[in-house]
Short mmCIF file of C-alpha atoms in Angstrom, two decimals:
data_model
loop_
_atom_site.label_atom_id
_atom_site.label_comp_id
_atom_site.label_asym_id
_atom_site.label_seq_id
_atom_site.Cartn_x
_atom_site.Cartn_y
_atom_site.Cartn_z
CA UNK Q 1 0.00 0.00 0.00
CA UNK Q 2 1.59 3.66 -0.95
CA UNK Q 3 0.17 6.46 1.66
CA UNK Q 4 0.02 10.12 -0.20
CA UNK Q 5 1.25 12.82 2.23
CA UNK Q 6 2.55 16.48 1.18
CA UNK Q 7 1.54 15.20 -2.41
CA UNK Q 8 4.46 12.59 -1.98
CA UNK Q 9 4.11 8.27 -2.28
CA UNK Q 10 5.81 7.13 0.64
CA UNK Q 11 6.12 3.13 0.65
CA UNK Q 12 5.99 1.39 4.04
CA UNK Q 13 8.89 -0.35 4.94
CA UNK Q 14 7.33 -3.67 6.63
CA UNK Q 15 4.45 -5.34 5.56
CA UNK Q 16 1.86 -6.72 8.29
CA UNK Q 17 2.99 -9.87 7.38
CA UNK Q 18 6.17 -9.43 8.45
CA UNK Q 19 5.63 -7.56 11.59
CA UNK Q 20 3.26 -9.93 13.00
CA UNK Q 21 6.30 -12.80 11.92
CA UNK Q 22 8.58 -11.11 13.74
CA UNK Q 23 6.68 -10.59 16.68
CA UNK Q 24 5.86 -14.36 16.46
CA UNK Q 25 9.54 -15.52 16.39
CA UNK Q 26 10.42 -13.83 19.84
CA UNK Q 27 11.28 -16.75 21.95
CA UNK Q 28 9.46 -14.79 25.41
CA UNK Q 29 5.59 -13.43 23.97
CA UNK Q 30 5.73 -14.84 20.06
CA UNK Q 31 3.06 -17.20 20.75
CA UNK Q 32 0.95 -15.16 21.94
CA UNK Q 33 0.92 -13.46 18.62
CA UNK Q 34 -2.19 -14.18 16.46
CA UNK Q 35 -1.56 -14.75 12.68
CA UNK Q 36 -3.86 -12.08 10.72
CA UNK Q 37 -6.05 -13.00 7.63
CA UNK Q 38 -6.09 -11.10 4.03
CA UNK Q 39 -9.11 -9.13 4.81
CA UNK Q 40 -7.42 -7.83 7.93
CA UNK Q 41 -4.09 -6.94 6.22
CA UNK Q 42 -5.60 -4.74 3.89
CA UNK Q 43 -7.47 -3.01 6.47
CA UNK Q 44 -4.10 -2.46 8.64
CA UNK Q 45 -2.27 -1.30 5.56
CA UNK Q 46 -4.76 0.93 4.31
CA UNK Q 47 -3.82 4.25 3.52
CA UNK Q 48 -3.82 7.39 5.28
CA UNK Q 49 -7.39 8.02 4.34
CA UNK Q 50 -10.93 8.14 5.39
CA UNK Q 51 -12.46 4.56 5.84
CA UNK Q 52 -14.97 2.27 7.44
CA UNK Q 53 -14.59 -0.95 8.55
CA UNK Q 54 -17.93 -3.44 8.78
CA UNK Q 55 -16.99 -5.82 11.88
CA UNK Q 56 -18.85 -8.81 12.36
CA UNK Q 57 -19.67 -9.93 16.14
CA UNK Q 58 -16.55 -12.07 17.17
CA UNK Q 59 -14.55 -11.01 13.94
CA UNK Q 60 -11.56 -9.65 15.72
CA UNK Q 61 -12.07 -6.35 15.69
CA UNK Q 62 -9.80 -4.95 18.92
CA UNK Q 63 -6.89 -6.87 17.24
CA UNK Q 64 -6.85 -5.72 13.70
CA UNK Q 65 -7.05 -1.98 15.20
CA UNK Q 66 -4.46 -2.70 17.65
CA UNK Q 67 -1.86 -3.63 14.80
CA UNK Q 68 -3.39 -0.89 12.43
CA UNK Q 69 -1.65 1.05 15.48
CA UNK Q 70 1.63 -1.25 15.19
CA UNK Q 71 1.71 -1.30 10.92
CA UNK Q 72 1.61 2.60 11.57
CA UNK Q 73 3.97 3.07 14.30
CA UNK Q 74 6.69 0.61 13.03
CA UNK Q 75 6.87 2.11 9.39
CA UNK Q 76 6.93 6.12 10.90
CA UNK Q 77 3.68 6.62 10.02
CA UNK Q 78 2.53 8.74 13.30
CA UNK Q 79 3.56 7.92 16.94
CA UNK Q 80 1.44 6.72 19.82
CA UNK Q 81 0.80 9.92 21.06
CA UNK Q 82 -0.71 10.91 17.64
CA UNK Q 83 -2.73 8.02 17.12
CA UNK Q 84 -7.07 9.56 18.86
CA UNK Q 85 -8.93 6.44 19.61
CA UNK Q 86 -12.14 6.80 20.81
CA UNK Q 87 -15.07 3.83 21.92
CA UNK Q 88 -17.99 3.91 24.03
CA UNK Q 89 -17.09 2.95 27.36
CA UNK Q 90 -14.87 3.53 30.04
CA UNK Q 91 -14.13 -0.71 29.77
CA UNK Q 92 -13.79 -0.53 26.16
CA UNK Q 93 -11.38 2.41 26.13
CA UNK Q 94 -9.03 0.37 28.80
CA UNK Q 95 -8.80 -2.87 26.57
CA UNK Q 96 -8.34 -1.12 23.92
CA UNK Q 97 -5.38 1.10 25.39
CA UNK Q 98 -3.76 -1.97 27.35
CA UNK Q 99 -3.54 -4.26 24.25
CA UNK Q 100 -1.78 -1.04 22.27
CA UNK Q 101 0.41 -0.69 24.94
CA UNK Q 102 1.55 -4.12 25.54
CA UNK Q 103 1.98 -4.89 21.50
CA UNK Q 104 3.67 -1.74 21.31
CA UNK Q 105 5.77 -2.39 24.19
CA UNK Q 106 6.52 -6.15 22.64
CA UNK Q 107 7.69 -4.52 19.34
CA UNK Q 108 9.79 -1.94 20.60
CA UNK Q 109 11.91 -5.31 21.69
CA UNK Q 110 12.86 -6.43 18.48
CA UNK Q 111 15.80 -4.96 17.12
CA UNK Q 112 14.04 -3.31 14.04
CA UNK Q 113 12.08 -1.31 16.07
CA UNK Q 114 14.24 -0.19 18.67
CA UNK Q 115 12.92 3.66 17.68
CA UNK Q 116 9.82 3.25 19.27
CA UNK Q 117 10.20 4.63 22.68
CA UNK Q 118 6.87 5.39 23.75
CA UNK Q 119 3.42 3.36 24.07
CA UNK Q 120 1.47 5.75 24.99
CA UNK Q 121 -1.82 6.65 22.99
CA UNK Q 122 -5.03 8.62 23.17
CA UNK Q 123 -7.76 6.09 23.60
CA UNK Q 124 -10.32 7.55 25.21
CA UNK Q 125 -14.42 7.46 25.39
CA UNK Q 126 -16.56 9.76 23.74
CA UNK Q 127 -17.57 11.91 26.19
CA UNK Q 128 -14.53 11.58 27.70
CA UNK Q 129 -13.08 13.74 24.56
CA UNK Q 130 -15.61 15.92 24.24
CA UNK Q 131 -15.32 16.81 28.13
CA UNK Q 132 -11.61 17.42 27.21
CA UNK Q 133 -12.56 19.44 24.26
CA UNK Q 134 -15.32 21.68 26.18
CA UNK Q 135 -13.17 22.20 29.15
CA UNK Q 136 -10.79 23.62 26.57
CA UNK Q 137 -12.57 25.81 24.57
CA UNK Q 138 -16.35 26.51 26.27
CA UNK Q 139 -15.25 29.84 27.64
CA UNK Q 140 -15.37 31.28 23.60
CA UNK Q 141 -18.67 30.14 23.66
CA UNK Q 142 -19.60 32.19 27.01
CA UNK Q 143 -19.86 29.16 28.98
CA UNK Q 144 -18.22 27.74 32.52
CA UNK Q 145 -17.07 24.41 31.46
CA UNK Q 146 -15.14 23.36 34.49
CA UNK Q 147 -17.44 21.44 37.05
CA UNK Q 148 -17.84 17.70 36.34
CA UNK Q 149 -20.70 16.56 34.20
CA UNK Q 150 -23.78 15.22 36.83
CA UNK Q 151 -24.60 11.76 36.99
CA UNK Q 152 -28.44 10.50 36.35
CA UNK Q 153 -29.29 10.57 39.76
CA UNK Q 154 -28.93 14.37 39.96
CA UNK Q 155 -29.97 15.25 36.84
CA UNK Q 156 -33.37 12.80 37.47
CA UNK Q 157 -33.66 15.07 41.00
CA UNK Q 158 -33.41 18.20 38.59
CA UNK Q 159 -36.25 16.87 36.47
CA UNK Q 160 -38.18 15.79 39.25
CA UNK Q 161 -38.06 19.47 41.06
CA UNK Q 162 -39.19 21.15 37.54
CA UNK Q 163 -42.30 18.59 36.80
CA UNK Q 164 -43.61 18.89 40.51
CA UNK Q 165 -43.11 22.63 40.38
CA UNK Q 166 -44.53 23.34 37.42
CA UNK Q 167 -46.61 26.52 37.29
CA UNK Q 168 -48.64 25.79 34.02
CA UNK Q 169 -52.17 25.02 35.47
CA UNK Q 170 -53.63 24.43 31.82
CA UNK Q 171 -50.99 21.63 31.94
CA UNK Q 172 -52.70 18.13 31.29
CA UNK Q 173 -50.90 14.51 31.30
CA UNK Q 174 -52.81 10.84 31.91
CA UNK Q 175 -49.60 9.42 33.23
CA UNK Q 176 -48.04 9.12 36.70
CA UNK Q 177 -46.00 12.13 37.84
CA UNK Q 178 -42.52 9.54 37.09
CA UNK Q 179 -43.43 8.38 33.92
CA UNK Q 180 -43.84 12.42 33.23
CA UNK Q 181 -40.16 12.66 34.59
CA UNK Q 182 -39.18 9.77 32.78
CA UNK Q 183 -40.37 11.29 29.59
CA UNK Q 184 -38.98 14.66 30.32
CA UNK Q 185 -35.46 12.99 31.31
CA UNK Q 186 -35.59 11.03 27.31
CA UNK Q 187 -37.23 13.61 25.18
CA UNK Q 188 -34.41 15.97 26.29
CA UNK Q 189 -32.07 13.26 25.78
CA UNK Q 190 -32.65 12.24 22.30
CA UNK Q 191 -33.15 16.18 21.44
CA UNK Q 192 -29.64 16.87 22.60
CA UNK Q 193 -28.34 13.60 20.64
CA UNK Q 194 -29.62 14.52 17.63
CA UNK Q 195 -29.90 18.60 17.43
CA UNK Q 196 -33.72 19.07 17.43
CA UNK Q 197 -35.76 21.71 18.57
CA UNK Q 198 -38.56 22.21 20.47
CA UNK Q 199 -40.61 23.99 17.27
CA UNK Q 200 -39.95 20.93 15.03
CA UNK Q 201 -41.19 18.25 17.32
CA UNK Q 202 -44.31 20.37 17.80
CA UNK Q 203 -44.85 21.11 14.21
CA UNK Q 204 -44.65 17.43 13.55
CA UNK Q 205 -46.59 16.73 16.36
CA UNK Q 206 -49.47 19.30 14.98
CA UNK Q 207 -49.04 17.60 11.46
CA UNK Q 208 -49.78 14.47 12.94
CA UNK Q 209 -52.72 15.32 14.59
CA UNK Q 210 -54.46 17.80 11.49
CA UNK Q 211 -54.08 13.75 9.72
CA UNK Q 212 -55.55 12.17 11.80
CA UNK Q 213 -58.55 14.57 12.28
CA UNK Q 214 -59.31 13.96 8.14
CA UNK Q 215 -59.61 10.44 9.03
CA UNK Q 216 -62.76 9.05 8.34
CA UNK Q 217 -65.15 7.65 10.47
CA UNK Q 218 -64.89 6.68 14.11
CA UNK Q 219 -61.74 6.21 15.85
CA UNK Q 220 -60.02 2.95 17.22
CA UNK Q 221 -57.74 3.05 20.54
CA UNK Q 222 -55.16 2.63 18.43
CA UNK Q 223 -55.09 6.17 16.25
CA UNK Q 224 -56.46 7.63 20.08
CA UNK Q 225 -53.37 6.24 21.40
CA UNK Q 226 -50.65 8.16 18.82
CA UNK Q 227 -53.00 11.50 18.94
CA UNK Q 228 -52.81 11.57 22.52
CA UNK Q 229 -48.80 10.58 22.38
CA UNK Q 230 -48.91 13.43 20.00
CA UNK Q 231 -51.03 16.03 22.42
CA UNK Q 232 -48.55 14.78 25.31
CA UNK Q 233 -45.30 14.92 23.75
CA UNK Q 234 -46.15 18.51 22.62
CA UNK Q 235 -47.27 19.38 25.88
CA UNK Q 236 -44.26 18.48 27.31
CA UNK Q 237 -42.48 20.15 24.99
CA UNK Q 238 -41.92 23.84 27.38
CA UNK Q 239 -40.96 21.75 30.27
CA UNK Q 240 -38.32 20.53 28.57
CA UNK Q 241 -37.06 23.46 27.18
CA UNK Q 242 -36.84 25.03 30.74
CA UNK Q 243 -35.51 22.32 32.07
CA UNK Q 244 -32.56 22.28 29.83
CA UNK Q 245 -32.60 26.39 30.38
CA UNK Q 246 -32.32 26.02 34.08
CA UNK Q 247 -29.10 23.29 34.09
CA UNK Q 248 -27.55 25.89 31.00
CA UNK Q 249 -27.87 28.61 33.07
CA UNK Q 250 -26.62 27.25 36.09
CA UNK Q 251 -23.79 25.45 34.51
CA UNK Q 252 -25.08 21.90 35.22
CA UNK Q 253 -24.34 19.73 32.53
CA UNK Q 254 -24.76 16.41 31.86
CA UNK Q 255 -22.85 14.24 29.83
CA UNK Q 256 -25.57 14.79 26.79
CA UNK Q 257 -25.02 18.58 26.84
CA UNK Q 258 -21.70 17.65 26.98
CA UNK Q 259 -21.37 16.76 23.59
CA UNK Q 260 -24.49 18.93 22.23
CA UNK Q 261 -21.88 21.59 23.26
CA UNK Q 262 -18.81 20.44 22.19
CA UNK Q 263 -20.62 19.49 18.68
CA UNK Q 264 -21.49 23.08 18.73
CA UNK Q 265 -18.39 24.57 19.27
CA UNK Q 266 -16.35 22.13 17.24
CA UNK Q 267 -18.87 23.88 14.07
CA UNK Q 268 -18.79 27.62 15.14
CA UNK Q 269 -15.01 27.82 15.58
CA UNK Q 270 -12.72 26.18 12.57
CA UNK Q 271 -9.36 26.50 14.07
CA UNK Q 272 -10.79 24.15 16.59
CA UNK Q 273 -10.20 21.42 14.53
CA UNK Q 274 -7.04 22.50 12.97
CA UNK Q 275 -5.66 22.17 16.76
CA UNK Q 276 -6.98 18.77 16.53
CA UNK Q 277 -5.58 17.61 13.39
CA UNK Q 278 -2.30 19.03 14.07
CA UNK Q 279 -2.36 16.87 17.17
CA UNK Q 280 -3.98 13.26 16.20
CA UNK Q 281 -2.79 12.71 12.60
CA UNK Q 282 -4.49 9.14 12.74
CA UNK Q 283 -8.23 8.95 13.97
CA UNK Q 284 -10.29 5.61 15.05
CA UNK Q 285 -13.64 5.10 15.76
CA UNK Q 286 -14.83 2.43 17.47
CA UNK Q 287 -18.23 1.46 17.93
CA UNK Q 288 -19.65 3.76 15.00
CA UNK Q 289 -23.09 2.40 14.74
CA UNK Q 290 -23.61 3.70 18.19
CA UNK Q 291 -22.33 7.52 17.50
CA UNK Q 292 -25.09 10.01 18.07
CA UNK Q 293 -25.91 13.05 15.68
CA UNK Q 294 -24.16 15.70 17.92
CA UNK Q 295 -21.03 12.81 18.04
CA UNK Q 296 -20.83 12.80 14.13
CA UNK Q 297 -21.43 16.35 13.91
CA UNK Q 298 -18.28 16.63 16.44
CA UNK Q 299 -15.80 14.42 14.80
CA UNK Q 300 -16.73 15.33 10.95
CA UNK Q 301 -16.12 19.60 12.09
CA UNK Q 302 -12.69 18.18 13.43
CA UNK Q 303 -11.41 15.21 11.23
CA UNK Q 304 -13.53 15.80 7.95
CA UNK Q 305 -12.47 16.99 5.07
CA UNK Q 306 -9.72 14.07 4.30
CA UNK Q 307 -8.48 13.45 7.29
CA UNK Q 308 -6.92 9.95 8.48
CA UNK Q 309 -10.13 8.70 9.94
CA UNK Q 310 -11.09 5.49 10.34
CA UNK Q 311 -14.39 4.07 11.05
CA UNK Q 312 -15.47 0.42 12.96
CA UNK Q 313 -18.67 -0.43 13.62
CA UNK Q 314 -21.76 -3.25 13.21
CA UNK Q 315 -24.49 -2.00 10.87
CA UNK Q 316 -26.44 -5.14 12.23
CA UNK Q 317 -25.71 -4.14 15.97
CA UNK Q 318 -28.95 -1.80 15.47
CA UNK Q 319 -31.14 -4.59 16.02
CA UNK Q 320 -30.69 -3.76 20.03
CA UNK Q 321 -31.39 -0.34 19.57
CA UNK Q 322 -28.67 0.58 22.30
CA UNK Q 323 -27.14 4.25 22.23
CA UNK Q 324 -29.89 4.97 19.42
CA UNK Q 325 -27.45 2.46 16.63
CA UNK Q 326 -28.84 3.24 13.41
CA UNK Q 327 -27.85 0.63 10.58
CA UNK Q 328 -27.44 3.52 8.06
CA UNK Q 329 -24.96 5.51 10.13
CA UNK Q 330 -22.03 3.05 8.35
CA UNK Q 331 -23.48 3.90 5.00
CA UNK Q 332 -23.40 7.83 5.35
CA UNK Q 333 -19.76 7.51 6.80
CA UNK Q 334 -18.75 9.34 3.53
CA UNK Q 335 -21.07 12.15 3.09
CA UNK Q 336 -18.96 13.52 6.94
CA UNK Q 337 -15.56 12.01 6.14
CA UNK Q 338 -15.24 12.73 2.35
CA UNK Q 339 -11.68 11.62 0.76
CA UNK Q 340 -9.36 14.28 -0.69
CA UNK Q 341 -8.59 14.51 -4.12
CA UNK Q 342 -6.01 11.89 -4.95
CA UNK Q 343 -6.79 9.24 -2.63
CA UNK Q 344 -8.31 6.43 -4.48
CA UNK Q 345 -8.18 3.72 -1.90
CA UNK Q 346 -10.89 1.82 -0.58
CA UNK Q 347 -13.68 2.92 1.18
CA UNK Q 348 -14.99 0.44 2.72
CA UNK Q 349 -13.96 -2.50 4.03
CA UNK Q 350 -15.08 -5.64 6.10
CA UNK Q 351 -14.09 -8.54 8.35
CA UNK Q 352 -16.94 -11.26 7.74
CA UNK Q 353 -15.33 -14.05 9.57
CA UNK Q 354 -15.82 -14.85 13.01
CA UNK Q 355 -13.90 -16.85 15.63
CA UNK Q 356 -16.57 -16.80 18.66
CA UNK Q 357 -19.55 -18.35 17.28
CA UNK Q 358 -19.88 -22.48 16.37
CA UNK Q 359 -22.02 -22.85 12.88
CA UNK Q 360 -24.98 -23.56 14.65
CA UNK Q 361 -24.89 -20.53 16.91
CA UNK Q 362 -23.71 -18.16 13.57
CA UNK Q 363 -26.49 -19.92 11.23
CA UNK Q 364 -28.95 -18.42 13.81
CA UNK Q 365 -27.51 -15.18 14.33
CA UNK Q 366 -28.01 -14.78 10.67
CA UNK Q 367 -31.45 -15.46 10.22
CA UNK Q 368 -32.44 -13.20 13.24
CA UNK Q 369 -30.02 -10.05 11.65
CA UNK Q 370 -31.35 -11.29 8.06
CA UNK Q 371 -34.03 -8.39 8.29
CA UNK Q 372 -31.88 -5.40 9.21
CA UNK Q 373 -29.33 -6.47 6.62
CA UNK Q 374 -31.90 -6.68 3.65
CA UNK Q 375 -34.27 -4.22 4.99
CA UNK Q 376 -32.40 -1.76 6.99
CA UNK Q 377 -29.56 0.33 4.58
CA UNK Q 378 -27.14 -1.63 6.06
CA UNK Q 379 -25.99 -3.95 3.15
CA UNK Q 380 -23.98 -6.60 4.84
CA UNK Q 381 -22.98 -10.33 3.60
CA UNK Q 382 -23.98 -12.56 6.53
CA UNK Q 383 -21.21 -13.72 8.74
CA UNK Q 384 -19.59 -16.99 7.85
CA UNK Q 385 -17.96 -19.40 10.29
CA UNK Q 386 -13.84 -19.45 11.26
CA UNK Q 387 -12.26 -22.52 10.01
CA UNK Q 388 -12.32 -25.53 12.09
CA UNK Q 389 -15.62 -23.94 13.61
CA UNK Q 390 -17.91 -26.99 15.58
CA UNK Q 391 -21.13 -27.58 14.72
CA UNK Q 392 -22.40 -26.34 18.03
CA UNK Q 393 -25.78 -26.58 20.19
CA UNK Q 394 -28.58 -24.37 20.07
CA UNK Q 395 -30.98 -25.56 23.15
CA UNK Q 396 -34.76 -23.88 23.55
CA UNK Q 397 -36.67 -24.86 26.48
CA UNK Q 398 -40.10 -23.19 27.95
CA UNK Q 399 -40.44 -23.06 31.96
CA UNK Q 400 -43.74 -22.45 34.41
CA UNK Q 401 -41.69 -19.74 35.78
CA UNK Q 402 -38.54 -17.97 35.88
CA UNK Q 403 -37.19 -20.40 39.16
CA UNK Q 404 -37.49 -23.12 37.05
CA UNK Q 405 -35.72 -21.67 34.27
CA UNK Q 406 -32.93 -20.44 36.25
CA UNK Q 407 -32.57 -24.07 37.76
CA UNK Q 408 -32.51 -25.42 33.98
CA UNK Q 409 -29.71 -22.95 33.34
CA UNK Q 410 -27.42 -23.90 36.14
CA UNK Q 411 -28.30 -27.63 35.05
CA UNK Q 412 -26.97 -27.28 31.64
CA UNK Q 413 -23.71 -25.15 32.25
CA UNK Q 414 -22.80 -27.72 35.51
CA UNK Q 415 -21.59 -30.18 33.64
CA UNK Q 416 -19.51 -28.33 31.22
CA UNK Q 417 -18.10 -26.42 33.98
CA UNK Q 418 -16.49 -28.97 36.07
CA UNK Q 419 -15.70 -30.79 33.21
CA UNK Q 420 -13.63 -28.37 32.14
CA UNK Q 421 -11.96 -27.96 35.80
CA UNK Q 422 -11.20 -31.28 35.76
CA UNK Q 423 -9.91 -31.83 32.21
CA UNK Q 424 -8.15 -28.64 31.54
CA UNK Q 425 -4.41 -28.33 32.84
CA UNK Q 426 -2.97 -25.70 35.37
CA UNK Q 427 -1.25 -23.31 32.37
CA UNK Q 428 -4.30 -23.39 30.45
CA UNK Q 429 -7.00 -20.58 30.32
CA UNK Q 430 -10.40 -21.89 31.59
CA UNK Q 431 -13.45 -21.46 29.52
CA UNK Q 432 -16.01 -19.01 30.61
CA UNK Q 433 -19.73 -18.78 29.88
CA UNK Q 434 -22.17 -15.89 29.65
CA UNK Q 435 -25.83 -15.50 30.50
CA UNK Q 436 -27.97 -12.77 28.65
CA UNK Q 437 -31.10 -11.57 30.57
CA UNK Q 438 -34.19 -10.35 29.10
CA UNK Q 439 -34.96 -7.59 32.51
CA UNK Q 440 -32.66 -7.20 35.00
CA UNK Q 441 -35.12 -8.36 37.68
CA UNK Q 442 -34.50 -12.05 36.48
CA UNK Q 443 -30.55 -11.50 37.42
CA UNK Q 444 -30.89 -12.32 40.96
CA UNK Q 445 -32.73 -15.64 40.51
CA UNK Q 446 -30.56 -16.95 38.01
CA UNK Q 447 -27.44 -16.04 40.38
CA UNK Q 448 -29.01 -17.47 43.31
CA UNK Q 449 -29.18 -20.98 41.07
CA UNK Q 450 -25.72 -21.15 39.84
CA UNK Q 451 -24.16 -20.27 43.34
CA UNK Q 452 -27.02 -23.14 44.69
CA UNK Q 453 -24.97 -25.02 41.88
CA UNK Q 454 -21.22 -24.28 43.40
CA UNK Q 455 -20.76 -21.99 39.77
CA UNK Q 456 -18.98 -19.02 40.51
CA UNK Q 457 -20.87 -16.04 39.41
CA UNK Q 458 -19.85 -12.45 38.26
CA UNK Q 459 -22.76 -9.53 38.12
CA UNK Q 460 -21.56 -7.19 35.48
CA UNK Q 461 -22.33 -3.58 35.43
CA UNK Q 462 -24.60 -1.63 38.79
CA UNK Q 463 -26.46 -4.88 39.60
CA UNK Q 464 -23.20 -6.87 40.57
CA UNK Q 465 -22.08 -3.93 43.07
CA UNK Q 466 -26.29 -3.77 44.50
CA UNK Q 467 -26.10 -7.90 44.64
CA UNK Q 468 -22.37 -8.67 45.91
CA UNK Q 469 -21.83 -7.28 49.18
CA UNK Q 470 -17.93 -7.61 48.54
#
């Protein structure tokens, strides 16, 4: 691959291939070292150009970005420190980091690459960045950016105070005063997300209603339901524009206005980004399904316009609807991160192979995602199986209650679990095994029956620190 900079070719000096084969004949960490496949190469070689990257569940994502960080360090590309990563979550953002680090850190071992003397790189969250960049620059904006960003609970007290103080006495709502505050707390939310005022949600709202007056005929409880959605949403409409008001004014933020803010700011003041670009000369974007309107309005202000930004993400990952994933956020990648003139190199690019899932499991997963992929912009092959994959199980079973499912659960994974403590030797890693809930009120149950079942348990996220005591 030849990467155009200052209108000059400049040919890397190592392949992928051979990087990864050195790193794999150290005597100390070389087998650690996963060989990569072609599709990966030519996504870590890629030039220094806009791209996205479709990644399959399970299709090793984290590693092929980690040695897109190694291909660019080892050939002089950019160093650590100019290499922006940014993902979703705090946990993301650390595994991320730590395997950069520690392949750097292997590499700058071998005697080729004894020029790399720092592992350090910007992976960060999100919000994390956009903190960073607010803190920076809010006061041109006329704003005190300094105080940390509230958590839910205080922002839910803020909401809370404004709905049970409101002074409106023509004010009208069927629901319970927290569902009211539970609709004030995500109509703001997905307003700030995705830049939308309070006049164009009303004049939709109106629209909707002037339709479904010219209906003909007597109403069902289903068109009563969306016209009173519609009167209700509108409704709410001035309590949420002073509730947003009263945090502005008082400089409580959350981590939404955060980056409504920093989006802002990042478009009203240019040189903005050229601070940015100066300082990351290599972008990547993890999780890109999952970025928000005021997120892509944020990054495209700083890194558009040709810069070295590249783009991972799961078109079929908006099946769970989590962080507002859109399938067709992957496919409008290029309208905010055009190429430059010259660059001809791909645009797109995708690793289709998995190494987590057994056929069984992956045959599944494709039939379930078949919908979003045909139906929902996001025009993406089905996964297809690693080689060697097992046939694996699929199991379905329908309980009374949710006891009885939760002793079924511990039932099935006993066996395999102390089969594998018994079979597997001291040096090797032991298998692991996950359960998915459908609400989190089920977690407690099913923990209760694999602890009855001497199955060491791990709650992740809030409920494991409300459920452990330790």
């Amino acid at each position: 691959m030849t990467f155009i900079g200052n209108n000059e070719s400049i040919q890397p000096k190592y392949t992928p291939e051979e990087i990864i084969a050195k790193l794999q004949a150290h005597p100390k960490f070389g087998s650690q070292i996963k060989p990569i496949t072609k599709h990966q190469s030519a996504i870590i070689s890629s030039g220094l150009e806009p791209a996205v990257v479709i990644a399959g569940a399970g299709s090793g994502k984290t590693e092929t970005m980690s040695n897109r960080v190694l291909y660019l360090v080892a050939n002089g590309f950019a160093t650590p420190d100019q290499i922006l990563g940014l993902t979703f979550t705090r946990k993301a953002a650390g595994e991320l980091s730590v395997r950069i680090r520690k392949r750097l850190r292997q590499l700058s071992q071998l005697p080729d690459f004894k020029h790399i003397t720092s592992t350090s790189t910007a992976v960060t969250t999100y919000h994390s960045y956009a903190g960073k960049l607010l803190s920076e620059h809010a006061i041109r904006y006329g704003i005190d950016a300094d105080a940390e960003p509230l958590g839910e609970a205080a922002i839910w007290q803020i909401a809370s105070d404004v709905v049970r103080n409101w002074s409106d006495d023509s004010y009208r709502n069927d629901s319970a005063v927290s569902t009211v505050i539970k609709d004030l707390l995500g109509l703001s939310k997905l307003m700030l997300e995705h830049q939308v005022k309070a006049a164009d949600i009303e004049a939709i709202g109106n629209e909707m209603l002037e339709k479904l007056q010219l209906l003909a005929g007597s109403t069902n409880e289903d068109t009563r339901a969306v016209a009173r959605a519609m009167r209700q949403r509108n409704s709410l409409l001035p309590m949420v524009d002073a509730f947003m008001e009263r945090r502005k004014a008082a400089g409580e933020l959350s981590f939404d206005d955060q980056m409504s803010l920093a989006a802002d700011i990042s478009v009203k003041f240019a040189d903005i980004g050229e601070l940015e670009r100066a300082k990351y000369s290599v972008v990547l974007l993890d999780e890109y399904q999952d970025t928000s309107q005021s997120q892509v309005r944020m990054l495209s202000s700083l890194f558009g316009g040709g810069h070295p930004v590249m783009a991972v993400g799961d078109p079929c990952q908006a099946i769970y609807t989590w962080r507002g994933a859109s399938a067709g956020t992957i496919n409008s990648f290029g309208k905010y991160f055009p190429k430059s003139a010259g660059h001809t190199g791909a645009e797109r690019y995708s690793l289709l192979t998995t190494f987590r899932n057994d056929k069984t499991i992956l045959e599944l997963a494709n039939v379930v995602s078949e919908k979003i992929r045909r139906e929902g912009g996001a025009d993406v092959p089905p996964l297809t199986p690693r080689p060697g994959a097992g046939d694996g199980e699929l199991v379905c079973g329908v309980f009374e209650n949710i006891d009885l499912e939760a002793t079924a659960i511990a039932e099935y994974f006993a066996p395999l679990w102390f089969d594998k403590a018994r079979l597997a030797k001291p040096s090797e890693k032991r298998s692991t095994f996950a359960v998915l809930v459908r609400k989190r009120s089920q977690i407690a149950t099913i923990e209760g029956a694999l602890r009855a079942a001497d199955i060491p348990v791990e709650v992740l996220g809030l409920g494991g620190l409300i459920h452990v005591p330790e």
